[in-house]
Short mmCIF file of C-alpha atoms in Angstrom, two decimals:
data_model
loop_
_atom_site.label_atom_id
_atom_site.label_comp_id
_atom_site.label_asym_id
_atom_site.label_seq_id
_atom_site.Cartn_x
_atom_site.Cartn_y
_atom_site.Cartn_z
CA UNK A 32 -12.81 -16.36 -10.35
CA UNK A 33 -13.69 -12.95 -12.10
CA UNK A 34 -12.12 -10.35 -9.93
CA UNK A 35 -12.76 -7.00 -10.06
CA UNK A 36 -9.48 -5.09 -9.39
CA UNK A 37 -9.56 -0.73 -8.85
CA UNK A 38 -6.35 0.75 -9.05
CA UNK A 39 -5.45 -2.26 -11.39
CA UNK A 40 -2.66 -0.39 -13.38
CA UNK A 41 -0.94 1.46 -10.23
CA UNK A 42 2.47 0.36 -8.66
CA UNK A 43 0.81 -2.77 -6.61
CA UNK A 44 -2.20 -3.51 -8.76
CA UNK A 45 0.37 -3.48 -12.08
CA UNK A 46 1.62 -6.59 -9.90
CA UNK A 47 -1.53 -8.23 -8.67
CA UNK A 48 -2.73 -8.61 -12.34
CA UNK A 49 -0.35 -10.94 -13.70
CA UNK A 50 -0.72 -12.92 -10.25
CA UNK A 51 -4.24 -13.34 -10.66
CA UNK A 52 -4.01 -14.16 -14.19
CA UNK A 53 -1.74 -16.82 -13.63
CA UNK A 54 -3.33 -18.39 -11.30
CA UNK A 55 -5.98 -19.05 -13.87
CA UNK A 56 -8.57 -15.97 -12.56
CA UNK A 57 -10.68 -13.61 -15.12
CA UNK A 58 -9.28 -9.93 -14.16
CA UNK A 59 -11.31 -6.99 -14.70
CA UNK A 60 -9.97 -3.61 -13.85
CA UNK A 61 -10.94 -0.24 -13.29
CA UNK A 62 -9.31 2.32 -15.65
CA UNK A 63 -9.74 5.96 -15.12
CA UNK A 64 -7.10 7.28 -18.27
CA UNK A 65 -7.07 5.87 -21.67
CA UNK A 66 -3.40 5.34 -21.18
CA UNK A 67 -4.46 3.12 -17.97
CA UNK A 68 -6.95 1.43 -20.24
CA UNK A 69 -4.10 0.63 -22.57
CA UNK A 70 -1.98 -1.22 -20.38
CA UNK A 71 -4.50 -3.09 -19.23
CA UNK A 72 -5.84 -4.50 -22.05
CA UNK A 73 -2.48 -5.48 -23.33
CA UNK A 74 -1.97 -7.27 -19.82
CA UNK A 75 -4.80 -9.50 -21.02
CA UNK A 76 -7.36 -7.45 -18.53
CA UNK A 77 -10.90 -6.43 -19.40
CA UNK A 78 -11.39 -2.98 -18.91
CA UNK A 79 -14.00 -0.66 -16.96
CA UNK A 80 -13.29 3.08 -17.90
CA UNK A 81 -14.75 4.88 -15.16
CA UNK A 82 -12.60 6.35 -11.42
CA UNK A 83 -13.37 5.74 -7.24
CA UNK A 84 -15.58 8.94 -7.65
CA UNK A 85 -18.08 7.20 -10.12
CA UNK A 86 -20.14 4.66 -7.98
CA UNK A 87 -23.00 3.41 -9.82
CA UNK A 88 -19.74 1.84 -11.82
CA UNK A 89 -17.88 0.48 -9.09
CA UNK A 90 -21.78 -0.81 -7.73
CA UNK A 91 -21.93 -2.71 -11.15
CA UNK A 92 -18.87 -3.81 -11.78
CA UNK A 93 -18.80 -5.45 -8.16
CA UNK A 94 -21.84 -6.79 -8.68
CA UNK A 95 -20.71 -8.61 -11.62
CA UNK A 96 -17.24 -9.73 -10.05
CA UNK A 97 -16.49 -13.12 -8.24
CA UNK A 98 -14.31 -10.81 -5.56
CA UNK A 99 -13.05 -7.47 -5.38
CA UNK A 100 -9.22 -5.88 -4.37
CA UNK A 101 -9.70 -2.23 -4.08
CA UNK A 102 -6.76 -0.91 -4.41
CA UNK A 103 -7.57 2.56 -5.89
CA UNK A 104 -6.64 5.38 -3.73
CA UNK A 105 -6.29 9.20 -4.53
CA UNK A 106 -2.74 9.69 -4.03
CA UNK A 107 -2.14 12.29 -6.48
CA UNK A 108 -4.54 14.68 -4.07
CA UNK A 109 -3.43 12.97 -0.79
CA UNK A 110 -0.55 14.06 -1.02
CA UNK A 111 -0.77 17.36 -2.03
CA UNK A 112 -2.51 18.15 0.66
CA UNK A 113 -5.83 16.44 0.31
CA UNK A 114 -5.94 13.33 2.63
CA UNK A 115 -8.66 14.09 4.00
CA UNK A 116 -10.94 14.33 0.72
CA UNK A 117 -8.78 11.18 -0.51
CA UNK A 118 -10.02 9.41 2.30
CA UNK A 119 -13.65 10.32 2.05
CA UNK A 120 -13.79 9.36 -1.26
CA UNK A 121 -12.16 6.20 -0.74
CA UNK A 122 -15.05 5.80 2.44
CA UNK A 123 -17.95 6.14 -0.03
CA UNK A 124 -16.33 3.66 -2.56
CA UNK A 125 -15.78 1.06 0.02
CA UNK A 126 -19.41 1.58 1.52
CA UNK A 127 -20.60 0.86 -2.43
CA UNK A 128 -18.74 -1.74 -2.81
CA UNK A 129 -19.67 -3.52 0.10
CA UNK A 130 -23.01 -3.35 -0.30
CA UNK A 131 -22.49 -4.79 -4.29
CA UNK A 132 -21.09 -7.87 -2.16
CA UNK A 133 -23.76 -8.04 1.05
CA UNK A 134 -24.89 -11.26 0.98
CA UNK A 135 -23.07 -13.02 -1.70
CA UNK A 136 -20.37 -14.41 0.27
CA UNK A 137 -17.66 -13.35 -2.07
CA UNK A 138 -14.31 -12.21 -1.19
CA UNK A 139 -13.54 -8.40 -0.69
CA UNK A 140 -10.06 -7.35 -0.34
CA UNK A 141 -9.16 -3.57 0.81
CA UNK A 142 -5.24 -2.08 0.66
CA UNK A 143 -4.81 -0.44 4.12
CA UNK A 144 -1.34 0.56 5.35
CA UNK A 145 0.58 -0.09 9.03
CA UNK A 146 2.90 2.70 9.42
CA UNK A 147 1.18 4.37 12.59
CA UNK A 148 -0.99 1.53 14.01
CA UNK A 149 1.31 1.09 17.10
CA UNK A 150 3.64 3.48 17.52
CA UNK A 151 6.88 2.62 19.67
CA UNK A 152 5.77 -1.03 19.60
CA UNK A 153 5.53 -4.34 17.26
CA UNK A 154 1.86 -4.10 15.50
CA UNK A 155 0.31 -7.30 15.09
CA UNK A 156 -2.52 -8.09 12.80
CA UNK A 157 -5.39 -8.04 16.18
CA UNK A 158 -3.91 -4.18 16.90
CA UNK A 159 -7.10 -2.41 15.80
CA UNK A 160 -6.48 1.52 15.36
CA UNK A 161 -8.19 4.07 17.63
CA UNK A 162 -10.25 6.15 15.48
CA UNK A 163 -10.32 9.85 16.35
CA UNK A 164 -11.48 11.31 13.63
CA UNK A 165 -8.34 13.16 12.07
CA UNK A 166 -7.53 12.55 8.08
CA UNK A 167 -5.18 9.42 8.99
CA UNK A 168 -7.89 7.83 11.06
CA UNK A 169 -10.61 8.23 8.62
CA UNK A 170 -8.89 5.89 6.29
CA UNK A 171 -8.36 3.55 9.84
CA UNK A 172 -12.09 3.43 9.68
CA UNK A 173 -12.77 2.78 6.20
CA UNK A 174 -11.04 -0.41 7.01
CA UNK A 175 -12.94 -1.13 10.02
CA UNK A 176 -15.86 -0.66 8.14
CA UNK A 177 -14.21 -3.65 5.41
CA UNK A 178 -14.30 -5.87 8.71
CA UNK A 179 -17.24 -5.31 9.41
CA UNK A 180 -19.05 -6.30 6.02
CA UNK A 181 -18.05 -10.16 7.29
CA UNK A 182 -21.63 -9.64 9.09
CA UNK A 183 -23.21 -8.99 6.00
CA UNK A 184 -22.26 -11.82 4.07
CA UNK A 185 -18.92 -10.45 2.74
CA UNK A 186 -15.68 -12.29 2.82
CA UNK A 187 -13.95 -9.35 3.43
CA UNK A 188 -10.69 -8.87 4.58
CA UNK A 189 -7.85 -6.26 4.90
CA UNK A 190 -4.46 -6.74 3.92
CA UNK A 191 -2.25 -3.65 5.67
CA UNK A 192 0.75 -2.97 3.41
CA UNK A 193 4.08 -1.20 4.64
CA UNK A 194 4.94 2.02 3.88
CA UNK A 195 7.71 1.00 1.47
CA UNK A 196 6.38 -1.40 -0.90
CA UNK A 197 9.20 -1.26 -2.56
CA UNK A 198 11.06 -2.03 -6.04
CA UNK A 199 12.20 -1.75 -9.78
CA UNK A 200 10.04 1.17 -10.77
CA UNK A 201 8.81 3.01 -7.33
CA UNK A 202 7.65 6.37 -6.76
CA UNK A 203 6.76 5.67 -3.46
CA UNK A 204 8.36 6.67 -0.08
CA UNK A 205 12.21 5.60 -1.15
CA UNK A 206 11.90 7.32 -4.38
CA UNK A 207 11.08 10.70 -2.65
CA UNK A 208 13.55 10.27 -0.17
CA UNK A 209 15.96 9.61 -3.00
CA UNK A 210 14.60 13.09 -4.98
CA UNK A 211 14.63 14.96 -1.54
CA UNK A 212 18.41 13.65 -0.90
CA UNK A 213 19.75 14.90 -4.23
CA UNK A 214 18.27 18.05 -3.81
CA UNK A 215 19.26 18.85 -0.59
CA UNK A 216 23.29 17.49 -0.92
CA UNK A 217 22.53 15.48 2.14
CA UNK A 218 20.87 12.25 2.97
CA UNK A 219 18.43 12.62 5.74
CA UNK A 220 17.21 11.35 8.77
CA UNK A 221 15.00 12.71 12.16
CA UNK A 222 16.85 12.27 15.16
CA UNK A 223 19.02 9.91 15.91
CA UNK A 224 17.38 7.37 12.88
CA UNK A 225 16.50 4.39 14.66
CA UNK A 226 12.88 4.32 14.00
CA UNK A 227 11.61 1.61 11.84
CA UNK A 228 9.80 0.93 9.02
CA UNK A 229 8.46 -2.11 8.07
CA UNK A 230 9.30 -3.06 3.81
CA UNK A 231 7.63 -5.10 1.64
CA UNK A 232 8.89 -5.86 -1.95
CA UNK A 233 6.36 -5.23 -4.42
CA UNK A 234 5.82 -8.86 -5.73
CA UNK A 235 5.61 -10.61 -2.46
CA UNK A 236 2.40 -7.97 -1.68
CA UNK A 237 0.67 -8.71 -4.65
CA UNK A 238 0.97 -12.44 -4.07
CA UNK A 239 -0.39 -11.72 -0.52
CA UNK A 240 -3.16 -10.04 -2.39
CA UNK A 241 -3.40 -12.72 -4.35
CA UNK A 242 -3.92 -15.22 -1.59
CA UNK A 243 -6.17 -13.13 0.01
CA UNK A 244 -8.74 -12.94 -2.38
CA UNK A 245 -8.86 -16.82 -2.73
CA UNK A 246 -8.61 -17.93 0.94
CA UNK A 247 -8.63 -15.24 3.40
CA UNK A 248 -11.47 -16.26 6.09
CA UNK A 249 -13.96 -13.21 6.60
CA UNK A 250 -13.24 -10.39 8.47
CA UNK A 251 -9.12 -11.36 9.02
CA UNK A 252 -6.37 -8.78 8.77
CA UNK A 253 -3.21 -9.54 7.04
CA UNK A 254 -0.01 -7.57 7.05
CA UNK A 255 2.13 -7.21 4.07
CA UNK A 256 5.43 -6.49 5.89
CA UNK A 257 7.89 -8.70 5.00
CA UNK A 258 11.06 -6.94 7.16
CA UNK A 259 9.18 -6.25 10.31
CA UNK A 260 11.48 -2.89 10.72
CA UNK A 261 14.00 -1.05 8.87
CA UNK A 262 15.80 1.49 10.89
CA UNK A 263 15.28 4.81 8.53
CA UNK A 264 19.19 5.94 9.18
CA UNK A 265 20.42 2.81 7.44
CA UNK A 266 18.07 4.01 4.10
CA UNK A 267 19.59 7.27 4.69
CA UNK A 268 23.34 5.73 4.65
CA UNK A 269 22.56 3.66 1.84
CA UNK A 270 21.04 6.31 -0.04
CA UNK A 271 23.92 9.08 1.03
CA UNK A 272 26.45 6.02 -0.28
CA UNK A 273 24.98 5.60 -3.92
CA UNK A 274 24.13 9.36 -4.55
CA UNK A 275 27.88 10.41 -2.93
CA UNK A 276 26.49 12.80 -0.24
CA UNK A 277 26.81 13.31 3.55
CA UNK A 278 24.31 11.93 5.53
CA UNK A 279 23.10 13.86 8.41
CA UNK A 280 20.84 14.06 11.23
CA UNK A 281 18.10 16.44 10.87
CA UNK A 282 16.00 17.97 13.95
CA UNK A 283 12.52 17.09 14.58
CA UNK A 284 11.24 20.51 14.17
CA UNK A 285 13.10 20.96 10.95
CA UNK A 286 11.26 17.81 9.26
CA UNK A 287 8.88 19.88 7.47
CA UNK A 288 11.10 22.29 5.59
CA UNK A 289 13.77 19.72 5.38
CA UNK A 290 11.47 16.56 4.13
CA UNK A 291 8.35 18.53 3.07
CA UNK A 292 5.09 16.36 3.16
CA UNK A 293 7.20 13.22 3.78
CA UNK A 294 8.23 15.00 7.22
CA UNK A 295 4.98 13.61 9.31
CA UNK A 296 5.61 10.19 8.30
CA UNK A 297 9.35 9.71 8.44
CA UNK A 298 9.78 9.63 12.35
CA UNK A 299 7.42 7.23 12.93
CA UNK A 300 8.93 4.22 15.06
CA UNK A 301 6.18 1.16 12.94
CA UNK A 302 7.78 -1.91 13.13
CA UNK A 303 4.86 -4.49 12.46
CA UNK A 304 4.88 -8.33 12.90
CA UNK A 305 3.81 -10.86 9.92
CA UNK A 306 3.43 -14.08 12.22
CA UNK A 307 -0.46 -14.00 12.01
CA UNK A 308 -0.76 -13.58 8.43
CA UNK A 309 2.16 -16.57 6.84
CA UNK A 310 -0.46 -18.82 9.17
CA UNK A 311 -3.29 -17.84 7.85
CA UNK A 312 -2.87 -17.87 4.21
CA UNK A 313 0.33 -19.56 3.62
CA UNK A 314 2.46 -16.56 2.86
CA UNK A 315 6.07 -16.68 2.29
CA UNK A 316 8.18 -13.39 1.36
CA UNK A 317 10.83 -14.81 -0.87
CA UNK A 318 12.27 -10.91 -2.60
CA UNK A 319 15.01 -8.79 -1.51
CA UNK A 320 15.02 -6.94 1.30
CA UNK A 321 14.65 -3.39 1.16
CA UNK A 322 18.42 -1.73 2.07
CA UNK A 323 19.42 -5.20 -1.17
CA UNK A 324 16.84 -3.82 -3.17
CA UNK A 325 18.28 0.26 -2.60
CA UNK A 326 21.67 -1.84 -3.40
CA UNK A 327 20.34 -2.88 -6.59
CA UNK A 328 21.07 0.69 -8.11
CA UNK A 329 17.68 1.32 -9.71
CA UNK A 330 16.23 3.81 -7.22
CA UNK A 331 19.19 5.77 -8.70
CA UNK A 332 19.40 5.80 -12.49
CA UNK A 333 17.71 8.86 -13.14
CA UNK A 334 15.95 11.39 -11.01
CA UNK A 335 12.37 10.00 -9.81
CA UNK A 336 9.17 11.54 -9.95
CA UNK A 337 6.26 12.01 -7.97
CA UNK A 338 4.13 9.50 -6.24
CA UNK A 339 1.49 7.95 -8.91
CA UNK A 340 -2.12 8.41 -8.70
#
């Protein structure tokens, strides 16, 4: 298949590409930097210069693909404050794609996320997210919207990754919570710690992606959480362990100054099931788990930096 891939250098889609390409598929991706464009090409991809903003791109690139994984996502401006506009922009790049795809029966993978989807419970892949219109929630509908193109003639399906998708080389979640704890002298956690997270290790996503793209039926929902929930105070005590600081409780209302824009996200209790999704496509996590992988040292060789765009 030729399989248009946005976000195709990034932390995940760095990973999908050599899973695609050894599997024997054509991989074009979607480079917005010259130094993106690079890396591609020397991965053996065929490069579109172009970013999510510039549709009539995405329309034609789609249009030319076998399948698409969108896996572009502003995170340079969601997380500085700009979710909301993220999301949008991500909303009208979906909606593009999409209707590249209407009709043609090929496959159309979106990257969603879990954390939130069922707070205080175990999130299975049938949860569907209440959409209420705040920043978080507009993303929750972009992926409805996904679903929904399985009535037009699109194979589409969403595969809902955990917070920490995690490994050699993250800037993600761990990485900040790493940069926050040497900072601060003290390894954090809200509360008493015993909300979860679910993990997934970076390679075992992109091979979900992978198998998504080939087999996923349309309109299915599959959950890239390989540890269903990791209790945040055991990152915190690994993390206070390796950097040689105290770990400590820190008060709900303190989260904010304390964890700065990680603070809305670390107390939620996520814990996520994968039952649905190893039946459906065959699935099998075989990498470390995430408190192994913060074991592994790497998280700590030198200070990280911020989350990638």
């Amino acid at each position: 298949m030729r399989i248009f891939v946005t976000g195709a250098s990034g932390w995940i889609g760095s990973a999908v590409v050599p899973e695609l390409t050894g599997a024997g598929h054509q991989v074009v991706g979607l480079a917005r930097s010259e130094a993106s464009a690079d890396a591609l090409t020397a991965a053996g991809v065929e490069v579109v210069r172009g970013t999510v903003d510039d549709l009539d791109v995405l329309r034609d690139a789609a249009a030319a693909s076998d399948g698409v994984i969108h896996l572009a996502f502003k995170h340079d401006i969601a997380f500085a404050g700009g979710f909301q506009d993220a999301a949008e922009a991500d909303r009208r790049a979906v909606d593009v794609l999409g209707d590249a795809l209407a009709g043609t029966d090929r496959p159309f993978v979106l990257a969603s996320g879990v954390v939130g989807l069922a707070p205080g419970r175990q999130a299975t892949e049938r949860d569907m997210p209440a959409v209420d219109g705040s920043p978080i929630s507009i993303r929750m509908a972009t992926a409805r919207a996904v679903l929904a193109l399985a009535s037009r003639g699109v194979r589409s399906s969403v595969v809902r990754v955990s917070p920490t998708c995690h490994g050699d080389g993250d800037n993600g979640f761990m990485a900040a919570l790493v940069d926050i704890a040497r900072a601060k002298g003290v390894s954090g956690y809200l509360g008493d710690g015993a909300n979860r997270w679910p993990a997934v290790h970076r390679l075992d996503a992109a091979r979900l992606f992978r198998l998504a793209v080939e087999k996923a039926p349309a309109g299915s929902v599959l959950h890239g959480v390989a540890e269903q929930g990791v209790e945040i105070r055991a990152v915190a005590e690994v993390i206070g362990r390796h950097l040689d600081v105290p770990v400590t409780a820190v008060a709900p209302e303190d989260a904010a100054g304390h964890f700065g824009w990680l603070g809305p996200f670390l107390g939620l209790d996520s814990p996520a099931s994968n039952t649905l999704t190893r039946e459906l496509v065959g699935w099998e996590p075989t990498g470390p788990g995430l408190l192994e992988d913060l074991d592994k040292g790497h998280y700590f060789a030198t200070p990280a930096g911020e989350i990638p765009a």
